[in-house]
Short mmCIF file of N, CA and C in Angstrom, two decimals:
data_model
loop_
_atom_site.label_atom_id
_atom_site.label_comp_id
_atom_site.label_asym_id
_atom_site.label_seq_id
_atom_site.Cartn_x
_atom_site.Cartn_y
_atom_site.Cartn_z
N MET A 271 14.24 10.00 20.17
CA MET A 271 12.77 9.83 19.30
C MET A 271 11.75 9.34 20.30
N LYS A 272 10.62 9.99 20.11
CA LYS A 272 9.56 9.82 20.95
C LYS A 272 8.82 8.37 20.99
N GLU A 273 8.55 7.78 22.24
CA GLU A 273 7.98 6.35 21.85
C GLU A 273 6.58 6.45 21.48
N LEU A 274 5.90 5.71 20.82
CA LEU A 274 4.85 5.81 20.25
C LEU A 274 3.77 4.59 21.02
N GLU A 275 2.62 4.95 21.10
CA GLU A 275 1.50 4.04 21.53
C GLU A 275 1.45 3.20 20.58
N PHE A 276 1.26 1.93 20.57
CA PHE A 276 0.81 1.01 19.55
C PHE A 276 1.57 1.48 18.29
N PRO A 277 2.86 1.38 18.21
CA PRO A 277 3.63 1.88 16.93
C PRO A 277 3.18 0.94 15.68
N GLU A 278 3.26 -0.38 15.68
CA GLU A 278 2.80 -0.97 14.39
C GLU A 278 1.62 -0.57 13.91
N GLU A 279 0.52 -0.60 14.83
CA GLU A 279 -0.91 -0.29 14.48
C GLU A 279 -0.97 1.08 13.89
N ARG A 280 -0.09 2.09 14.52
CA ARG A 280 -0.15 3.37 14.26
C ARG A 280 0.30 3.51 12.83
N ARG A 281 1.65 2.83 12.54
CA ARG A 281 2.18 3.03 11.27
C ARG A 281 1.10 2.58 10.15
N ASN A 282 0.31 1.49 10.38
CA ASN A 282 -0.90 1.02 9.41
C ASN A 282 -1.76 1.99 9.19
N VAL A 283 -2.22 2.84 10.32
CA VAL A 283 -3.13 3.88 10.35
C VAL A 283 -2.53 5.16 9.29
N TRP A 284 -1.39 5.39 9.66
CA TRP A 284 -0.76 6.38 9.16
C TRP A 284 -0.82 6.08 7.44
N TYR A 285 -0.45 5.04 7.14
CA TYR A 285 -0.31 4.55 5.49
C TYR A 285 -1.58 4.68 5.03
N ALA A 286 -2.77 4.10 5.82
CA ALA A 286 -3.93 4.24 5.07
C ALA A 286 -4.55 5.52 5.10
N LEU A 287 -4.52 6.39 6.03
CA LEU A 287 -4.64 7.73 5.94
C LEU A 287 -4.01 8.62 4.91
N SER A 288 -2.89 7.98 4.36
CA SER A 288 -2.20 8.88 3.29
C SER A 288 -2.92 8.93 2.25
N ASP A 289 -3.92 7.91 2.00
CA ASP A 289 -4.70 7.79 0.59
C ASP A 289 -5.54 9.26 0.46
N LEU A 290 -5.98 9.91 1.86
CA LEU A 290 -6.70 10.92 1.80
C LEU A 290 -5.86 12.20 1.08
N TYR A 291 -4.63 11.96 0.91
CA TYR A 291 -3.77 13.02 0.51
C TYR A 291 -3.29 12.81 -1.13
N LEU A 292 -3.65 11.77 -1.48
CA LEU A 292 -3.37 11.63 -2.96
C LEU A 292 -4.13 12.32 -3.91
N ASP A 293 -3.53 12.73 -5.02
CA ASP A 293 -4.07 13.70 -5.93
C ASP A 293 -5.06 13.02 -6.96
N THR A 294 -5.85 12.41 -6.45
CA THR A 294 -6.89 11.65 -7.17
C THR A 294 -8.11 11.58 -6.41
N GLU A 295 -9.25 11.03 -7.13
CA GLU A 295 -10.41 10.68 -6.55
C GLU A 295 -10.51 9.32 -6.08
N LEU A 296 -10.72 9.01 -4.62
CA LEU A 296 -10.75 8.02 -4.07
C LEU A 296 -11.79 7.09 -4.20
N GLN A 297 -11.74 5.80 -4.43
CA GLN A 297 -12.66 4.66 -5.13
C GLN A 297 -13.07 4.02 -3.79
N GLU A 298 -14.34 3.49 -3.92
CA GLU A 298 -14.71 2.39 -2.91
C GLU A 298 -13.98 1.65 -2.26
N TRP A 299 -13.20 0.92 -3.02
CA TRP A 299 -12.22 0.08 -2.34
C TRP A 299 -11.18 0.66 -1.52
N GLN A 300 -10.97 1.92 -1.65
CA GLN A 300 -9.89 2.64 -0.69
C GLN A 300 -10.75 2.85 0.59
N PHE A 301 -11.80 3.48 0.56
CA PHE A 301 -12.55 3.80 1.78
C PHE A 301 -12.58 2.32 2.64
N GLN A 302 -13.13 1.25 1.82
CA GLN A 302 -13.18 0.02 2.54
C GLN A 302 -11.66 -0.47 3.41
N TYR A 303 -10.91 -0.34 2.38
CA TYR A 303 -9.39 -0.68 3.00
C TYR A 303 -9.01 0.27 4.23
N MET A 304 -9.47 1.57 4.29
CA MET A 304 -9.06 2.20 5.23
C MET A 304 -9.93 1.94 6.44
N ALA A 305 -11.19 1.99 6.19
CA ALA A 305 -12.07 1.39 7.47
C ALA A 305 -11.62 0.07 8.19
N ASP A 306 -11.24 -0.93 7.27
CA ASP A 306 -10.82 -2.17 7.59
C ASP A 306 -9.49 -2.13 8.58
N ILE A 307 -8.48 -1.16 8.18
CA ILE A 307 -7.34 -0.90 8.91
C ILE A 307 -7.77 -0.30 10.30
N PHE A 308 -8.69 1.04 10.04
CA PHE A 308 -9.04 1.66 11.26
C PHE A 308 -9.73 0.48 12.33
N LEU A 309 -10.56 -0.22 11.93
CA LEU A 309 -11.29 -1.34 12.92
C LEU A 309 -10.31 -2.08 13.42
N LYS A 310 -9.39 -2.54 12.66
CA LYS A 310 -8.14 -3.49 13.28
C LYS A 310 -7.45 -3.06 14.25
N SER A 311 -7.27 -1.62 14.36
CA SER A 311 -6.62 -0.70 15.09
C SER A 311 -6.99 -0.70 16.59
N PRO A 312 -6.29 -0.42 17.28
CA PRO A 312 -6.73 -0.25 18.87
C PRO A 312 -7.18 1.13 19.34
N PHE A 313 -7.39 2.06 18.18
CA PHE A 313 -7.80 3.53 18.19
C PHE A 313 -9.30 3.67 17.74
N SER A 314 -9.78 4.59 18.44
CA SER A 314 -11.30 4.86 18.13
C SER A 314 -11.19 5.77 17.10
N LEU A 315 -12.25 5.93 16.18
CA LEU A 315 -12.29 6.72 15.21
C LEU A 315 -11.92 8.34 15.61
N GLU A 316 -12.57 8.62 16.50
CA GLU A 316 -12.06 10.06 17.04
C GLU A 316 -10.53 10.14 17.29
N LYS A 317 -9.83 9.02 17.68
CA LYS A 317 -8.52 8.96 18.00
C LYS A 317 -7.69 9.10 16.61
N ILE A 318 -8.31 8.31 15.56
CA ILE A 318 -7.79 8.29 14.28
C ILE A 318 -7.88 9.49 13.64
N LYS A 319 -9.02 10.42 13.90
CA LYS A 319 -8.95 11.77 13.32
C LYS A 319 -8.12 12.53 13.64
N LYS A 320 -7.74 12.40 15.20
CA LYS A 320 -6.65 13.22 15.53
C LYS A 320 -5.13 12.86 15.27
N ILE A 321 -5.02 11.61 14.90
CA ILE A 321 -3.88 11.11 14.18
C ILE A 321 -3.75 11.58 12.96
N ASP A 322 -4.62 11.67 12.17
CA ASP A 322 -4.63 12.45 10.85
C ASP A 322 -4.21 13.85 10.99
N LYS A 323 -4.84 14.62 11.77
CA LYS A 323 -4.75 16.01 12.06
C LYS A 323 -3.48 16.26 12.55
N TYR A 324 -2.84 15.65 13.36
CA TYR A 324 -1.74 16.19 13.97
C TYR A 324 -0.22 15.40 13.75
N GLU A 325 -0.40 14.14 13.05
CA GLU A 325 0.56 13.47 12.52
C GLU A 325 0.77 13.38 10.96
N VAL A 326 -0.22 13.00 10.36
CA VAL A 326 -0.36 12.91 8.57
C VAL A 326 -0.38 14.00 7.99
N PHE A 327 -1.45 14.78 8.43
CA PHE A 327 -1.85 16.06 7.65
C PHE A 327 -0.47 16.90 7.54
N PRO A 328 0.01 17.16 8.77
CA PRO A 328 1.17 18.01 8.83
C PRO A 328 2.28 17.77 7.56
N VAL A 329 2.53 16.37 7.50
CA VAL A 329 3.39 15.83 6.55
C VAL A 329 2.99 15.75 5.04
N LEU A 330 1.58 15.66 4.85
CA LEU A 330 1.29 15.37 3.53
C LEU A 330 0.39 16.25 2.95
N PHE A 331 -0.20 17.33 3.54
CA PHE A 331 -1.18 18.33 3.07
C PHE A 331 -0.80 19.16 1.92
N SER A 332 0.64 19.33 1.93
CA SER A 332 1.20 20.06 0.73
C SER A 332 1.20 19.20 -0.64
N ASN A 333 0.91 18.11 -0.60
CA ASN A 333 0.86 17.20 -1.74
C ASN A 333 -0.73 17.54 -2.52
N LEU A 334 -1.69 18.03 -1.66
CA LEU A 334 -2.90 18.44 -2.30
C LEU A 334 -2.61 19.80 -2.88
N LEU A 335 -1.59 20.47 -2.78
CA LEU A 335 -1.40 21.89 -3.35
C LEU A 335 -0.71 21.81 -4.43
N ASP A 336 -0.21 20.50 -4.68
CA ASP A 336 1.13 20.57 -5.75
C ASP A 336 0.22 19.98 -7.14
N PRO A 337 0.31 20.70 -8.38
CA PRO A 337 -0.38 20.53 -9.49
C PRO A 337 -0.03 19.10 -10.07
N ALA A 338 1.38 18.54 -9.64
CA ALA A 338 1.76 17.31 -10.05
C ALA A 338 2.01 16.40 -8.69
N GLY A 339 0.84 16.54 -7.81
CA GLY A 339 1.02 15.72 -6.55
C GLY A 339 0.97 14.20 -6.85
N GLU A 340 1.48 13.59 -5.86
CA GLU A 340 1.34 12.22 -5.84
C GLU A 340 -0.07 11.54 -5.83
N TRP A 341 -0.35 10.70 -6.95
CA TRP A 341 -1.39 10.12 -6.94
C TRP A 341 -1.42 8.55 -6.89
N ALA A 342 -0.33 8.04 -7.07
CA ALA A 342 0.00 6.46 -7.27
C ALA A 342 -0.09 5.69 -5.77
N GLY A 343 0.26 6.58 -4.71
CA GLY A 343 0.36 6.01 -3.35
C GLY A 343 1.88 6.63 -2.90
N PHE A 344 1.88 6.60 -1.76
CA PHE A 344 3.15 7.26 -0.88
C PHE A 344 4.03 5.87 -0.84
N ASP A 345 5.30 5.95 -0.58
CA ASP A 345 6.17 5.17 -0.08
C ASP A 345 6.12 4.89 1.38
N GLU A 346 5.96 3.80 1.75
CA GLU A 346 5.46 3.51 3.30
C GLU A 346 6.60 3.74 4.19
N LYS A 347 7.85 3.64 4.03
CA LYS A 347 9.06 3.70 4.75
C LYS A 347 9.31 5.41 4.72
N ARG A 348 9.36 5.90 3.57
CA ARG A 348 9.56 7.40 3.61
C ARG A 348 8.60 8.16 4.30
N LEU A 349 7.07 7.53 4.39
CA LEU A 349 5.93 8.13 4.88
C LEU A 349 6.35 7.99 6.46
N VAL A 350 6.69 6.97 6.84
CA VAL A 350 6.68 6.71 8.41
C VAL A 350 8.03 7.76 8.83
N LYS A 351 9.10 7.52 8.14
CA LYS A 351 10.14 8.37 8.32
C LYS A 351 10.15 10.04 8.63
N ASN A 352 9.10 10.40 7.71
CA ASN A 352 8.82 11.95 7.49
C ASN A 352 7.93 12.15 8.86
N ILE A 353 6.85 11.40 8.90
CA ILE A 353 6.10 11.57 10.09
C ILE A 353 6.73 11.54 11.45
N MET A 354 7.53 10.61 11.84
CA MET A 354 8.44 10.38 12.86
C MET A 354 9.31 11.69 13.00
N LYS A 355 9.74 12.05 12.06
CA LYS A 355 10.81 13.33 11.94
C LYS A 355 9.84 14.56 12.46
N TRP A 356 8.71 14.79 11.88
CA TRP A 356 7.58 15.76 12.14
C TRP A 356 7.54 15.51 13.73
N MET A 357 6.96 14.57 14.30
CA MET A 357 6.59 14.38 15.64
C MET A 357 7.73 14.65 16.50
N ASP A 358 8.99 14.25 16.15
CA ASP A 358 10.18 14.68 17.16
C ASP A 358 10.58 16.10 17.08
N SER A 359 10.06 16.75 16.13
CA SER A 359 10.57 18.16 15.98
C SER A 359 9.67 19.04 16.16
N ARG A 360 8.31 18.79 16.12
CA ARG A 360 7.07 19.92 16.12
C ARG A 360 7.28 20.71 17.62
N SER A 361 7.06 21.85 17.58
CA SER A 361 6.84 22.71 18.63
C SER A 361 5.44 22.95 19.04
N GLN A 362 4.97 23.78 20.13
CA GLN A 362 3.73 24.08 20.33
C GLN A 362 3.19 25.12 19.33
N LEU A 363 4.17 26.10 18.58
CA LEU A 363 3.97 26.90 17.69
C LEU A 363 3.53 26.04 16.29
N ASP A 364 4.14 24.96 16.02
CA ASP A 364 4.00 24.25 14.96
C ASP A 364 2.58 23.68 15.13
N ILE A 365 2.03 22.99 16.21
CA ILE A 365 0.90 22.61 16.38
C ILE A 365 -0.22 23.60 16.28
N LEU A 366 -0.02 24.77 16.81
CA LEU A 366 -0.87 25.84 16.58
C LEU A 366 -1.12 26.27 15.20
N ALA A 367 -0.20 26.27 14.44
CA ALA A 367 -0.15 26.42 13.02
C ALA A 367 -0.75 25.59 12.25
N ILE A 368 -0.78 24.20 12.65
CA ILE A 368 -1.45 23.03 11.78
C ILE A 368 -2.94 23.24 12.27
N LYS A 369 -3.13 23.53 13.33
CA LYS A 369 -4.85 23.81 13.86
C LYS A 369 -5.48 24.64 12.88
N PHE A 370 -4.61 25.82 12.56
CA PHE A 370 -5.04 26.76 11.87
C PHE A 370 -5.22 26.55 10.45
N ILE A 371 -4.09 26.05 9.95
CA ILE A 371 -4.06 25.48 8.43
C ILE A 371 -5.30 24.45 8.21
N TYR A 372 -5.27 23.49 9.25
CA TYR A 372 -6.49 22.45 9.03
C TYR A 372 -7.87 22.98 8.92
N LEU A 373 -8.07 24.04 9.45
CA LEU A 373 -9.48 24.77 9.26
C LEU A 373 -9.73 25.12 7.93
N PHE A 374 -8.85 25.36 6.89
CA PHE A 374 -9.01 25.45 5.35
C PHE A 374 -9.44 24.05 4.85
N TYR A 375 -8.62 23.06 5.29
CA TYR A 375 -8.66 21.85 4.79
C TYR A 375 -9.81 20.99 5.03
N GLU A 376 -9.97 21.00 6.24
CA GLU A 376 -11.25 20.08 6.79
C GLU A 376 -12.27 20.15 6.08
N PRO A 377 -12.93 21.23 5.48
CA PRO A 377 -14.12 21.19 4.61
C PRO A 377 -13.93 20.50 3.50
N ILE A 378 -12.66 20.57 3.00
CA ILE A 378 -12.30 19.66 1.55
C ILE A 378 -12.49 18.31 1.79
N ASN A 379 -12.07 17.74 2.83
CA ASN A 379 -12.02 16.37 3.08
C ASN A 379 -13.40 15.77 3.99
N ARG A 380 -14.15 16.98 4.14
CA ARG A 380 -15.50 16.46 5.22
C ARG A 380 -16.32 15.13 4.24
N SER A 381 -16.37 15.06 2.96
CA SER A 381 -17.12 14.10 2.29
C SER A 381 -16.51 12.77 2.53
N TYR A 382 -15.08 13.01 2.31
CA TYR A 382 -14.23 11.62 2.53
C TYR A 382 -14.50 10.86 4.05
N TRP A 383 -14.48 11.91 5.06
CA TRP A 383 -14.55 11.41 6.45
C TRP A 383 -15.98 10.92 6.73
N LYS A 384 -17.13 11.41 6.11
CA LYS A 384 -18.42 11.00 5.96
C LYS A 384 -18.64 9.74 5.64
N LYS A 385 -17.87 9.44 4.34
CA LYS A 385 -18.09 8.24 3.78
C LYS A 385 -17.31 7.14 4.75
N LEU A 386 -15.97 7.54 5.17
CA LEU A 386 -15.36 6.47 5.81
C LEU A 386 -16.02 6.34 7.25
N GLU A 387 -16.73 7.09 7.71
CA GLU A 387 -17.69 6.84 9.15
C GLU A 387 -18.64 6.00 8.81
N ASP A 388 -19.32 6.43 7.60
CA ASP A 388 -20.54 5.42 7.22
C ASP A 388 -20.03 3.86 7.28
N ILE A 389 -18.91 3.73 6.44
CA ILE A 389 -18.44 2.27 6.31
C ILE A 389 -17.97 1.89 7.61
N TYR A 390 -17.12 2.43 8.41
CA TYR A 390 -16.84 2.16 9.75
C TYR A 390 -17.94 1.80 10.73
N ASN A 391 -18.74 2.63 10.69
CA ASN A 391 -19.99 2.27 11.60
C ASN A 391 -21.02 1.04 10.97
N GLN A 392 -20.70 0.79 9.97
CA GLN A 392 -21.60 -0.24 9.37
C GLN A 392 -20.90 -1.56 9.58
N THR A 393 -19.59 -1.51 9.58
CA THR A 393 -18.70 -2.76 9.76
C THR A 393 -18.62 -3.08 11.17
N ASP A 394 -18.62 -1.90 12.01
CA ASP A 394 -18.22 -2.00 13.59
C ASP A 394 -19.77 -2.50 14.15
N GLY A 395 -20.77 -2.08 13.63
CA GLY A 395 -22.08 -2.44 14.19
C GLY A 395 -22.59 -3.59 13.80
#
């Protein structure tokens, strides 16, 4: 298994990011929660966006395609297990495929990221 940089903080970021993949409209408190987790982590916002794109998105994006997708929240242990499994098994071709698929997803979540950045920058500044 691959050794992670800041494993505990990364897991917290994964779980916070998982809210972006719920089949529901996010509330203000969820954005605040995510921004708080991001600010407490050792990662920059740009690094968190990469963690989302290459670690969380590949595991959870299919929830947004499922008409009966998860809306109440993901099981944290299962989430971590699935992300670790993905990271251990991914190939360069897998990463290339994710880059391509993300092109279609990114505009859908742009407003969420804008809101997160605004809260993050207000709290950080």
